Amino acid sequence: MAAVLLATVWCAEAVARKKKPKAQALPATIEIIKKVNDHWQLTHAPETRAFWDEAAYHTGNMEAYKLLGEARWLAYSDAWARHNRWMGATESDPRKWKYKDYGEGHDYVLFGDWQICFQTYLDIYQLAPDAHKIRRAVEVMDYEVRLPHTDFWWWADALYMVMPVFTKLYKVTGETKYLDKLYANFMYADSLMFDTEAHLYYRDGRYIFPKHKTDLGKRDFWARGNGWVLAGLAKVLADMPADYAHRHVFEQRFRQLAEAVRASQQPEGYWSRSMLDPLQAEGPETSGTAFFAYGLLWGMNHGILPRHEYGEAAEKAWRYLVLTALQPNGSVGYVQPIGDRAIKGQQLTASHVANFGVGAFLLAACERLRYENAQAGGSEVTVEVSNTSGEFRQQVVGIDAAELFSRLGVQGGRQFVVLNAAGLEVPYQLSHDGKVLLDTGVRPNGMQRFVIRRGMPSIAPMVCYGRIVPERKDDFAWENDRGVYRLYGPALQATGEQSYGIDVWSKNSPELVVDYRYWMEDVMESEVKRLRQFDRQRADSLYRAHSYHNDHGRGMDLYQVGPTLGCGAPAIVSQGKMVFPRCFKSWKLLDMGPLRLTAEFCYGTTAVNGDSVTEHRIVQLDKGSNFNKMTVWYEGLTHSVQLASGVVLHSADDDMMQLGPDYVAYADPTDNVEHNNCLLFVATLYPEGISTTKKQLDDAPARGNYGHLLGLLDNYESASPWTYFFGSAWSKYDVRTLAEWRERIDWTLRSLRQPLEVSVR
């Protein structure tokens, strides 16, 4: 009996010794992505060069945007691309283009470190396709395609820098020449750097064994270099068609490399800088580990790597990235500085942070989120949108995102597809206020049904787009498929120019026009200034041919604003006069995508009857709508005031105006009646009611401004939100007459008061 008792005690102790301690809980992956990316962007301006290290960050940022849809992240990469004028190295003469050695000069156009930027330009182009965004990428890569050489990628990093550029060009153009050149270049690089025994890549020809060894005589495979390759192969396979003749070559190398990577992982979850000799450079390193984690997770998410074989390695890597590399403030530490090998004695700490390290971390985090959600349960969701009115309704509707995510079994982000009744995928958008937006068109007393299920959605081009325009004195311009608007920013106010209201541009195309118009104006301006020094006629001809103040077939800037409300701006009324806050002081992009644009603006302090008052606005524009939603509030008021909004009058012709109990409308003759020969219809709408509407003419019309049509709200109290709508239409596009404009206004008011009803089943 004693022997049995002793054996029982021994077994219990053995079990206790073998029992693993409970693993430390990790923060939600979706929150990690936001924390890391927001920290980087808040502490680093986007106006940096287009070289590899900066560009590598943007590849991670664009992946995060693709997954979570945060408009500010896209705006950050867009600003970076515009700062670099959508170029890498800028030398214009192909005879001077280099690539055969390392160089940061602008003559190294064919050097991969100056080509990785094209990945982000191509990603942005897919969302907002303006030809100038990829013109340089096409020029450079087409030149490379035509060359007989294949020795462009002589270092491992290049396989990440450039291979995805070719597959993205294929996606945009459908031309297989890019895939064929990719294959030819890869075969050269592979023959140079791939070790057929270790199934790892040397960083470049200088480090090939046995010519180069670690201090212990081992093969020296640099972790970040192999990370570049594994991540590059994942990105290539993601875009390469399944039936491409040489796809199997890339899949084979991906699997071989992934297996070698898994086998060389350290027990703590990271990879040492010299992958097979941890003593060559001791301690953790983040960039290589993050790229490996991304590659392994991507491989499992796409069925190339078995989860039961690679899941543990990916889990260990992710725990290292979150518990060691990630710092409390959102920075990512232990990143080896720019280099090309493991360096003996180099000590890394939490303060070793780098742009490319953040990019790698974001790639890994995005795949981790997809990996987690792929293992969760969830059900298909049906959404029904009902129209209880007796007329057709076309509206963007919102579904509670939290409820939908819960039903689908996902943490969040764009990890589902929406199908219409025909089984066709339709675009959707995640909004900043926790909605999933859908564009719906429902017949009278009818219903439209959608099915939502987990999956990877297609890329939906922008319809509702906006951005700050530093090249034009900080305009903020935005558009949808109906019209274009802009507000004036701090740089314009600094000039002393008095322009307060909302400007309107016409357009007659559902395609985006803002970026192209500003691009042409910006490109043209310097040449016009040069020509005017010696040939004013040629300068004026060039200006007329390209300026957005002239209609070149898709609309123009034809509206005059000045010191007025323009189309729909708000103002406080004090002692019978409107008090304008002038230009906005700061701005925030909240939503941008295929269905909605939302932006917030804060204005400088204005003195009103002894109060220091600050104005805030949120502007929202949906696809298919002629009208923006304006929500405005004022802080700092100690007493109630009267508010006004409306439209400026550019004539005193009563036949061109209409005042209703809940709207004001005007057929504006435009800023050049004889040349433009059209009408711009403008209006403000008050679906929640208004105290009164009236025509108010100026005592002395100036600069073509005669007065305003106003909607007046009495007894406004400080910090209370006031919501109304403002918008426009063009006689050369969607509304021909003032009577038709009135019909559009009435239909919109009815739609706002009797909206579509949404249910989730």
Tab-separated table of N, CA, C and O in Angstrom, residues 14 30 50 110 116 147 168 175 191 282 285 287 313 333 336 346 363 366 378 496 532 535 544 555 570 604 660 684:
chain	number	residue	atom	x	y	z
A	14	ALA	N	5.180	14.686	-10.982
A	14	ALA	CA	5.648	14.703	-12.368
A	14	ALA	C	4.688	15.488	-13.253
A	14	ALA	O	5.099	16.271	-14.114
A	30	ILE	N	-6.368	43.630	-33.703
A	30	ILE	CA	-6.863	44.789	-34.436
A	30	ILE	C	-6.462	46.088	-33.738
A	30	ILE	O	-6.144	47.093	-34.386
A	50	ALA	N	11.497	58.741	-51.562
A	50	ALA	CA	10.878	57.505	-52.035
A	50	ALA	C	11.838	56.322	-52.019
A	50	ALA	O	11.576	55.315	-52.673
A	110	LEU	N	17.154	52.079	-62.318
A	110	LEU	CA	16.893	50.650	-62.461
A	110	LEU	C	17.287	49.848	-61.224
A	110	LEU	O	17.162	48.625	-61.206
A	116	ILE	N	10.770	50.121	-55.295
A	116	ILE	CA	9.767	49.620	-54.364
A	116	ILE	C	8.629	50.618	-54.165
A	116	ILE	O	7.482	50.235	-53.928
A	147	LEU	N	14.878	45.391	-71.995
A	147	LEU	CA	16.305	45.083	-71.964
A	147	LEU	C	16.528	43.570	-71.925
A	147	LEU	O	15.775	42.840	-71.263
A	168	LYS	N	1.962	43.575	-59.679
A	168	LYS	CA	0.954	44.640	-59.601
A	168	LYS	C	0.743	45.299	-60.962
A	168	LYS	O	-0.394	45.657	-61.324
A	175	GLU	N	-0.993	42.584	-68.841
A	175	GLU	CA	0.069	42.212	-69.782
A	175	GLU	C	1.037	41.228	-69.128
A	175	GLU	O	1.692	41.542	-68.131
A	191	SER	N	19.646	31.699	-58.953
A	191	SER	CA	20.864	30.939	-59.262
A	191	SER	C	22.075	31.507	-58.544
A	191	SER	O	23.026	30.786	-58.227
A	282	GLU	N	24.236	38.025	-31.246
A	282	GLU	CA	23.326	37.469	-30.249
A	282	GLU	C	22.139	38.385	-29.980
A	282	GLU	O	22.222	39.596	-30.108
A	285	GLU	N	15.936	40.026	-32.919
A	285	GLU	CA	15.871	41.036	-33.991
A	285	GLU	C	14.462	40.993	-34.570
A	285	GLU	O	13.914	39.923	-34.820
A	287	SER	N	12.904	42.916	-37.451
A	287	SER	CA	12.479	43.056	-38.849
A	287	SER	C	12.446	41.710	-39.564
A	287	SER	O	11.460	41.376	-40.241
A	313	ALA	N	5.158	27.759	-34.964
A	313	ALA	CA	6.221	28.722	-35.257
A	313	ALA	C	5.653	30.127	-35.414
A	313	ALA	O	6.225	31.110	-34.917
A	333	GLY	N	10.481	47.992	-31.369
A	333	GLY	CA	11.915	48.013	-31.111
A	333	GLY	C	12.653	46.782	-31.569
A	333	GLY	O	12.100	45.886	-32.199
A	336	GLN	N	17.207	45.798	-36.311
A	336	GLN	CA	18.580	46.027	-36.738
A	336	GLN	C	18.613	47.219	-37.691
A	336	GLN	O	17.837	47.281	-38.640
A	346	GLN	N	26.942	43.706	-32.136
A	346	GLN	CA	25.902	44.733	-32.259
A	346	GLN	C	24.748	44.389	-31.317
A	346	GLN	O	24.122	43.346	-31.442
A	363	LEU	N	2.647	44.207	-41.711
A	363	LEU	CA	2.347	43.076	-42.587
A	363	LEU	C	2.022	41.833	-41.765
A	363	LEU	O	1.030	41.131	-42.021
A	366	CYS	N	-1.387	42.171	-39.861
A	366	CYS	CA	-2.564	42.016	-40.718
A	366	CYS	C	-2.827	40.550	-41.026
A	366	CYS	O	-3.984	40.086	-40.969
A	378	GLY	N	-18.609	31.324	-37.152
A	378	GLY	CA	-19.440	32.424	-37.605
A	378	GLY	C	-20.437	31.935	-38.630
A	378	GLY	O	-20.286	30.863	-39.214
A	496	GLY	N	-3.807	86.592	-46.666
A	496	GLY	CA	-4.695	87.733	-46.502
A	496	GLY	C	-5.895	87.723	-47.428
A	496	GLY	O	-6.787	88.565	-47.314
A	532	ARG	N	6.056	83.098	-69.562
A	532	ARG	CA	5.605	84.488	-69.483
A	532	ARG	C	6.763	85.481	-69.417
A	532	ARG	O	6.586	86.671	-69.654
A	535	ASP	N	7.464	84.981	-73.647
A	535	ASP	CA	6.465	84.698	-74.673
A	535	ASP	C	5.104	84.554	-74.000
A	535	ASP	O	4.615	83.454	-73.754
A	544	ARG	N	-4.654	78.142	-70.953
A	544	ARG	CA	-6.015	77.846	-71.396
A	544	ARG	C	-6.190	76.362	-71.713
A	544	ARG	O	-7.253	75.783	-71.495
A	555	GLY	N	-15.777	69.136	-66.980
A	555	GLY	CA	-16.157	70.114	-65.976
A	555	GLY	C	-15.012	71.036	-65.616
A	555	GLY	O	-13.911	70.950	-66.180
A	570	PRO	N	-21.794	77.768	-43.066
A	570	PRO	CA	-22.545	78.353	-41.953
A	570	PRO	C	-21.880	79.631	-41.448
A	570	PRO	O	-20.712	79.886	-41.727
A	604	GLY	N	-10.339	78.793	-36.496
A	604	GLY	CA	-9.715	79.611	-35.465
A	604	GLY	C	-10.742	80.358	-34.637
A	604	GLY	O	-11.923	80.472	-34.999
A	660	GLY	N	-38.073	78.152	-50.234
A	660	GLY	CA	-39.101	77.282	-49.691
A	660	GLY	C	-39.075	77.334	-48.183
A	660	GLY	O	-38.143	77.898	-47.585
A	684	THR	N	-29.366	74.858	-50.304
A	684	THR	CA	-29.225	74.328	-48.949
A	684	THR	C	-30.590	73.808	-48.511
A	684	THR	O	-31.628	74.419	-48.797
